[in-house]
Short mmCIF file of C-alpha atoms in Angstrom, two decimals:
data_model
loop_
_atom_site.label_atom_id
_atom_site.label_comp_id
_atom_site.label_asym_id
_atom_site.label_seq_id
_atom_site.Cartn_x
_atom_site.Cartn_y
_atom_site.Cartn_z
CA MET A 933 -2.36 -74.36 -25.53
CA PRO A 934 0.94 -74.03 -27.35
CA CYS A 935 3.26 -71.25 -26.17
CA CYS A 936 3.64 -68.28 -28.50
CA SER A 937 6.89 -67.73 -30.33
CA PRO A 938 9.65 -65.47 -28.95
CA SER A 939 9.02 -62.92 -31.70
CA LEU A 940 5.35 -62.68 -30.79
CA ARG A 941 6.22 -62.27 -27.10
CA ARG A 942 8.62 -59.41 -27.95
CA THR A 943 5.97 -57.76 -30.08
CA ALA A 944 3.43 -58.04 -27.26
CA LEU A 945 5.87 -56.62 -24.69
CA LEU A 946 6.77 -53.70 -26.93
CA ALA A 947 3.09 -52.93 -27.46
CA LEU A 948 2.46 -53.04 -23.71
CA TYR A 949 5.47 -50.75 -23.07
CA ALA A 950 4.23 -48.24 -25.64
CA LEU A 951 0.77 -48.31 -24.11
CA LEU A 952 2.11 -47.66 -20.62
CA CYS A 953 4.31 -44.80 -21.85
CA GLY A 954 1.36 -43.29 -23.64
CA LEU A 955 -0.77 -43.45 -20.51
CA ALA A 956 2.00 -41.82 -18.48
CA VAL A 957 2.42 -38.78 -20.75
CA PRO A 958 -0.71 -36.86 -19.66
CA ALA A 959 0.28 -37.26 -16.00
CA THR A 960 3.77 -35.78 -16.46
CA PRO A 961 2.85 -32.05 -16.27
CA ALA A 962 0.89 -32.56 -13.06
CA LEU A 963 3.75 -34.48 -11.50
CA ALA A 964 6.23 -31.82 -12.57
CA GLN A 965 4.13 -28.88 -11.31
CA GLU A 966 6.09 -26.74 -8.84
CA VAL A 967 4.91 -26.60 -5.24
CA TYR A 968 5.32 -23.01 -3.95
CA PRO A 969 7.81 -22.11 -2.67
CA SER A 970 10.60 -24.35 -3.94
CA ARG A 971 13.44 -21.80 -4.08
CA PRO A 972 14.56 -18.60 -2.31
CA VAL A 973 12.15 -15.64 -2.20
CA SER A 974 13.37 -12.06 -2.67
CA ILE A 975 11.97 -9.30 -0.46
CA VAL A 976 12.59 -5.87 -1.96
CA VAL A 977 13.09 -2.85 0.31
CA GLY A 978 12.96 0.49 -1.47
CA TYR A 979 15.52 2.10 0.83
CA PRO A 980 19.16 1.62 1.87
CA PRO A 981 19.94 -0.67 4.84
CA GLY A 982 19.45 0.69 8.34
CA GLY A 983 16.07 2.40 8.08
CA SER A 984 12.69 1.48 9.52
CA VAL A 985 11.47 -0.38 6.41
CA ASP A 986 14.70 -2.37 6.28
CA LEU A 987 14.39 -3.26 9.98
CA VAL A 988 10.82 -4.51 9.59
CA ALA A 989 11.66 -6.43 6.41
CA ARG A 990 14.66 -8.22 7.92
CA THR A 991 12.80 -9.13 11.09
CA LEU A 992 9.81 -10.40 9.11
CA ALA A 993 12.05 -12.32 6.68
CA VAL A 994 13.27 -14.54 9.51
CA GLU A 995 9.71 -15.45 10.49
CA LEU A 996 8.52 -15.99 6.92
CA GLY A 997 11.55 -18.14 6.16
CA HIS A 998 10.70 -20.46 9.06
CA ARG A 999 7.13 -20.87 7.85
CA LEU A 1000 7.75 -21.14 4.13
CA GLY A 1001 10.82 -23.35 4.49
CA VAL A 1002 13.02 -21.42 2.05
CA PRO A 1003 15.57 -18.60 2.42
CA MET A 1004 14.23 -15.04 2.24
CA VAL A 1005 16.70 -12.69 0.54
CA ILE A 1006 16.55 -8.95 1.23
CA GLU A 1007 17.22 -6.67 -1.76
CA ASN A 1008 17.78 -3.00 -0.91
CA ILE A 1009 16.90 -0.93 -4.00
CA GLY A 1010 16.92 2.68 -2.80
CA GLY A 1011 15.89 5.87 -4.53
CA ALA A 1012 12.90 8.13 -5.27
CA GLY A 1013 11.34 7.69 -1.83
CA GLY A 1014 11.01 3.94 -2.27
CA ALA A 1015 9.49 4.16 -5.75
CA ILE A 1016 12.35 2.45 -7.61
CA GLY A 1017 12.09 -0.66 -5.45
CA ALA A 1018 8.30 -0.66 -5.67
CA GLN A 1019 8.45 -0.40 -9.47
CA ARG A 1020 10.81 -3.38 -9.55
CA VAL A 1021 8.21 -5.51 -7.76
CA ALA A 1022 5.25 -4.15 -9.74
CA SER A 1023 7.07 -5.21 -12.94
CA ALA A 1024 8.16 -8.65 -11.67
CA ALA A 1025 6.60 -11.97 -12.59
CA PRO A 1026 3.56 -12.75 -10.39
CA ASP A 1027 4.97 -16.04 -9.11
CA GLY A 1028 5.49 -15.23 -5.43
CA TYR A 1029 9.28 -15.11 -5.65
CA THR A 1030 9.54 -11.29 -5.63
CA LEU A 1031 7.82 -9.49 -2.74
CA LEU A 1032 7.88 -5.95 -1.38
CA VAL A 1033 7.85 -4.70 2.18
CA GLY A 1034 6.33 -1.37 1.26
CA SER A 1035 5.50 1.69 3.31
CA LEU A 1036 2.94 4.48 3.14
CA ASN A 1037 5.47 6.45 1.06
CA GLU A 1038 5.83 4.29 -2.01
CA LEU A 1039 2.40 2.64 -1.91
CA VAL A 1040 0.26 5.75 -1.43
CA ILE A 1041 1.98 9.14 -1.12
CA ASN A 1042 4.44 9.00 -4.03
CA LYS A 1043 1.69 8.41 -6.56
CA LEU A 1044 -0.23 11.41 -5.21
CA VAL A 1045 2.64 13.89 -5.27
CA THR A 1046 4.56 13.11 -8.46
CA ARG A 1047 3.72 12.10 -12.01
CA VAL A 1048 7.04 10.28 -12.35
CA VAL A 1049 5.63 7.24 -10.51
CA LYS A 1050 4.03 5.01 -13.14
CA TYR A 1051 2.75 2.15 -10.96
CA ASP A 1052 -0.47 2.12 -8.97
CA LEU A 1053 -1.95 -0.01 -6.22
CA LYS A 1054 -3.71 -2.07 -8.88
CA ASP A 1055 -0.26 -3.26 -9.97
CA PHE A 1056 0.15 -5.17 -6.69
CA SER A 1057 -1.45 -8.10 -4.90
CA ALA A 1058 -1.77 -7.03 -1.26
CA ILE A 1059 -0.73 -9.82 1.09
CA GLY A 1060 -1.26 -8.02 4.38
CA HIS A 1061 -0.57 -5.20 6.82
CA ILE A 1062 2.54 -5.76 8.98
CA VAL A 1063 3.01 -2.95 11.53
CA SER A 1064 2.24 0.72 12.09
CA GLN A 1065 4.05 3.43 14.02
CA PRO A 1066 4.13 7.18 14.55
CA LEU A 1067 6.79 9.48 13.18
CA VAL A 1068 8.86 11.65 15.48
CA LEU A 1069 10.30 15.16 15.22
CA VAL A 1070 13.83 15.30 16.66
CA ALA A 1071 16.43 17.98 17.35
CA SER A 1072 20.20 17.83 17.19
CA PRO A 1073 21.72 18.43 20.64
CA GLY A 1074 23.71 21.33 19.19
CA VAL A 1075 20.64 23.42 18.36
CA GLY A 1076 19.83 24.02 22.04
CA VAL A 1077 16.12 23.09 22.30
CA GLN A 1078 14.69 20.51 24.68
CA ASN A 1079 10.96 20.49 23.91
CA LEU A 1080 8.32 21.52 21.39
CA ALA A 1081 7.71 24.96 22.90
CA GLU A 1082 11.40 25.86 22.67
CA PHE A 1083 11.53 24.52 19.10
CA THR A 1084 8.56 26.65 18.03
CA GLN A 1085 9.91 29.76 19.67
CA LYS A 1086 13.41 29.44 18.25
CA VAL A 1087 12.35 28.68 14.68
CA ALA A 1088 9.65 31.38 14.69
CA ARG A 1089 12.19 33.99 15.79
CA ASN A 1090 14.67 32.97 13.09
CA PRO A 1091 12.70 32.45 9.85
CA GLY A 1092 14.73 30.68 7.18
CA LYS A 1093 17.71 30.04 9.45
CA PHE A 1094 16.97 26.40 10.31
CA SER A 1095 16.45 23.25 8.27
CA TYR A 1096 14.85 19.89 8.82
CA GLY A 1097 15.69 16.64 7.06
CA SER A 1098 13.65 13.69 5.86
CA SER A 1099 14.27 10.51 3.89
CA GLY A 1100 13.14 12.14 0.65
CA VAL A 1101 10.72 14.40 -1.20
CA GLY A 1102 7.16 13.12 -1.11
CA THR A 1103 7.69 10.73 1.80
CA SER A 1104 5.49 10.61 4.87
CA LEU A 1105 8.36 12.21 6.79
CA HIS A 1106 8.43 15.12 4.35
CA LEU A 1107 4.66 15.44 4.52
CA ALA A 1108 4.74 15.45 8.35
CA GLY A 1109 7.44 18.15 8.33
CA GLU A 1110 5.39 20.35 6.03
CA MET A 1111 2.31 19.90 8.23
CA ILE A 1112 4.34 21.00 11.26
CA LYS A 1113 5.63 24.05 9.37
CA GLU A 1114 2.14 24.98 8.18
CA GLN A 1115 0.41 24.60 11.53
CA GLY A 1116 3.23 26.21 13.49
CA ARG A 1117 3.52 29.04 10.88
CA LEU A 1118 7.22 28.31 10.66
CA PHE A 1119 9.71 28.91 7.86
CA MET A 1120 12.27 26.07 7.62
CA THR A 1121 14.10 24.60 4.65
CA HIS A 1122 13.46 20.95 3.82
CA ILE A 1123 16.59 18.87 3.13
CA PRO A 1124 15.84 15.49 1.49
CA TYR A 1125 18.25 12.61 2.17
CA ARG A 1126 18.71 9.23 0.50
CA GLY A 1127 17.81 7.22 3.58
CA VAL A 1128 18.04 7.37 7.34
CA ALA A 1129 21.80 6.82 7.77
CA PRO A 1130 23.00 10.07 6.11
CA LEU A 1131 20.18 12.01 7.79
CA ALA A 1132 21.19 10.70 11.22
CA SER A 1133 24.85 11.37 10.47
CA ASP A 1134 24.23 15.06 9.77
CA LEU A 1135 22.05 15.44 12.86
CA LEU A 1136 24.60 13.75 15.11
CA GLY A 1137 27.37 15.88 13.60
CA ASN A 1138 25.37 19.09 14.22
CA ASN A 1139 25.27 19.77 10.47
CA LEU A 1140 21.46 19.79 10.54
CA GLU A 1141 19.18 21.18 13.23
CA PHE A 1142 16.00 19.10 12.99
CA GLY A 1143 14.81 15.85 11.46
CA MET A 1144 11.79 13.63 10.90
CA PHE A 1145 12.16 9.91 11.59
CA ALA A 1146 9.91 6.90 11.74
CA LEU A 1147 9.83 6.11 15.45
CA SER A 1148 11.52 2.72 14.93
CA SER A 1149 14.56 4.27 13.24
CA GLY A 1150 14.76 7.31 15.55
CA LEU A 1151 14.26 5.51 18.85
CA PRO A 1152 17.82 4.13 19.24
CA TYR A 1153 19.24 7.67 18.95
CA ILE A 1154 16.60 9.04 21.33
CA LYS A 1155 17.16 6.32 23.95
CA SER A 1156 20.92 6.90 23.86
CA GLY A 1157 20.46 10.66 24.29
CA LYS A 1158 22.12 11.46 20.96
CA LEU A 1159 18.96 13.11 19.60
CA ILE A 1160 16.17 14.95 21.41
CA ALA A 1161 12.56 13.89 20.78
CA LEU A 1162 10.24 16.88 20.44
CA GLY A 1163 7.01 15.01 19.71
CA THR A 1164 5.34 12.16 17.86
CA THR A 1165 2.95 12.72 14.98
CA GLU A 1166 -0.18 10.69 15.74
CA ALA A 1167 -3.20 12.16 17.51
CA SER A 1168 -2.19 10.69 20.87
CA ARG A 1169 0.99 9.39 22.49
CA SER A 1170 2.32 6.03 21.48
CA ALA A 1171 1.81 3.38 24.15
CA ILE A 1172 5.34 2.25 23.37
CA THR A 1173 6.86 5.69 24.14
CA PRO A 1174 4.45 7.29 26.65
CA ASP A 1175 7.16 9.71 27.80
CA ILE A 1176 7.32 11.39 24.38
CA PRO A 1177 4.40 13.84 23.97
CA ALA A 1178 2.28 13.88 20.85
CA LEU A 1179 2.60 17.08 18.82
CA ALA A 1180 -1.21 17.28 18.79
CA GLU A 1181 -1.19 17.87 22.56
CA SER A 1182 -0.10 21.43 21.77
CA PRO A 1183 -3.03 23.57 20.52
CA GLN A 1184 -0.80 24.99 17.79
CA TYR A 1185 -0.25 21.51 16.32
CA LYS A 1186 -3.59 19.93 17.18
CA ASN A 1187 -4.25 18.82 13.60
CA VAL A 1188 -0.98 16.91 13.17
CA ASP A 1189 -2.05 13.29 12.80
CA ILE A 1190 0.08 11.22 10.48
CA GLY A 1191 1.76 7.87 11.02
CA GLY A 1192 3.69 5.26 9.13
CA TRP A 1193 2.83 1.68 8.26
CA PHE A 1194 4.27 -1.26 6.35
CA ALA A 1195 2.58 -3.89 4.19
CA LEU A 1196 3.71 -7.03 2.40
CA MET A 1197 2.95 -6.86 -1.32
CA ALA A 1198 3.46 -8.97 -4.46
CA PRO A 1199 2.98 -8.24 -8.16
CA ALA A 1200 -0.61 -8.16 -9.41
CA GLY A 1201 -1.97 -11.41 -10.75
CA LEU A 1202 -0.52 -13.64 -8.06
CA PRO A 1203 -2.18 -17.09 -8.26
CA ARG A 1204 -4.74 -17.57 -5.51
CA PRO A 1205 -3.02 -20.62 -3.93
CA THR A 1206 0.25 -18.66 -3.71
CA LEU A 1207 -1.51 -15.61 -2.25
CA ASP A 1208 -3.26 -17.78 0.34
CA ARG A 1209 0.03 -19.47 1.24
CA LEU A 1210 1.74 -16.11 1.76
CA ARG A 1211 -1.18 -14.68 3.75
CA LYS A 1212 -1.12 -17.69 6.06
CA ALA A 1213 2.65 -17.37 6.53
CA LEU A 1214 2.30 -13.65 7.30
CA HIS A 1215 -0.58 -14.24 9.71
CA ASP A 1216 1.44 -16.82 11.63
CA SER A 1217 4.55 -14.60 11.61
CA LEU A 1218 2.62 -11.72 13.19
CA GLN A 1219 1.69 -14.02 16.09
CA SER A 1220 5.33 -14.78 16.89
CA SER A 1221 6.25 -13.48 20.34
CA GLU A 1222 9.80 -12.81 19.13
CA PHE A 1223 8.55 -10.72 16.22
CA ARG A 1224 6.07 -8.78 18.36
CA GLN A 1225 8.71 -8.02 21.00
CA LYS A 1226 11.22 -6.88 18.40
CA MET A 1227 8.67 -4.53 16.86
CA GLN A 1228 7.62 -3.15 20.23
CA ASP A 1229 11.25 -2.53 21.20
CA ASN A 1230 11.55 -0.42 18.06
CA GLY A 1231 8.40 1.63 18.48
CA ALA A 1232 6.08 -0.26 16.12
CA THR A 1233 2.69 -1.87 16.76
CA VAL A 1234 1.89 -5.18 15.06
CA ALA A 1235 -1.18 -5.01 12.83
CA ALA A 1236 -4.44 -6.66 13.71
CA THR A 1237 -4.62 -9.89 11.71
CA LYS A 1238 -8.32 -9.43 10.90
CA LEU A 1239 -7.68 -6.16 9.07
CA ASP A 1240 -8.87 -6.16 5.44
CA ILE A 1241 -5.73 -4.95 3.67
CA ASP A 1242 -7.49 -3.88 0.47
CA GLN A 1243 -10.02 -1.74 2.34
CA PHE A 1244 -7.25 -0.29 4.48
CA LEU A 1245 -5.18 0.75 1.45
CA ALA A 1246 -8.18 2.34 -0.28
CA ALA A 1247 -8.95 4.36 2.86
CA GLU A 1248 -5.33 5.53 3.11
CA VAL A 1249 -5.35 6.78 -0.49
CA ALA A 1250 -8.50 8.83 0.22
CA LYS A 1251 -7.05 10.20 3.48
CA TYR A 1252 -3.71 11.31 2.08
CA ARG A 1253 -5.17 12.74 -1.09
CA LYS A 1254 -6.89 15.29 1.15
CA ILE A 1255 -3.82 15.91 3.32
CA ILE A 1256 -1.52 16.43 0.32
CA ALA A 1257 -3.96 18.83 -1.31
CA SER A 1258 -4.12 20.83 1.91
CA ALA A 1259 -0.31 20.90 2.35
CA ARG A 1260 0.15 21.71 -1.37
CA ILE A 1261 3.04 19.27 -1.77
CA GLU A 1262 3.98 18.47 -5.34
CA GLU A 1263 7.28 17.32 -6.80
#
């Protein structure tokens, strides 16, 4: 058979090239599809550095970074009891690159006490529960009380003279303080602060008599003797601090039962593969012995990994709706 001419061969090769290019086009989007995560992930904390939420977020970020294989960048966006940071995440693209380490304050309480908060739990994809911990009532050394009985007696005898501080109006710390006032029939002024650092500074400087802390952020001051622990706020003593009595052990404060917790959240509408990837990374992080020890050292208990986070959050909303109505807290 005679060989075809050069022009025919070129024509045939060009046709074959065009055919191959055409076949390749449909495959391009699949090949270019991003595998999550392929770039740094931001973790928003709705408070300034140095508080309990910040501590949990930074410790968790190390573990998540190991498992996801990308840097985890902490963004501290303080204000409005954590609500500004939470709103930032609720409004972010649901791509898994903007997460929130949120607390009871901004995820549940804020929405129940103020109309300013526009987001709701439905605006988030819940990844999982991280840790829980009690709150703790502390006294400045300068006020001259060493235990709950002395606190109650001194404040009751001097109505309106003393103040207590918290990390903001409508926070779990504020709510706990108001419960203590109500059940102890005490008159104290609430002083809201923009985070733990300025609150601790005023207590240590004897510019404020009493304060409410999450146990993780108050424990370093208590261990060093700079602040005096008067009692924790859950129904029984924390196994991590068995030497600090629960407020509920006193008949006068028997109904004080409020704690703090932290959860990892993402914007609503997160794709299922991304949600599953993050849930697996969180699950594995919570099993880390280093993470568990760090949390225990700071007064927090790591969450049970089998907990259904959506059911848990729904139950917390129902619980605190009743508590807030009883305490009559409204901003």
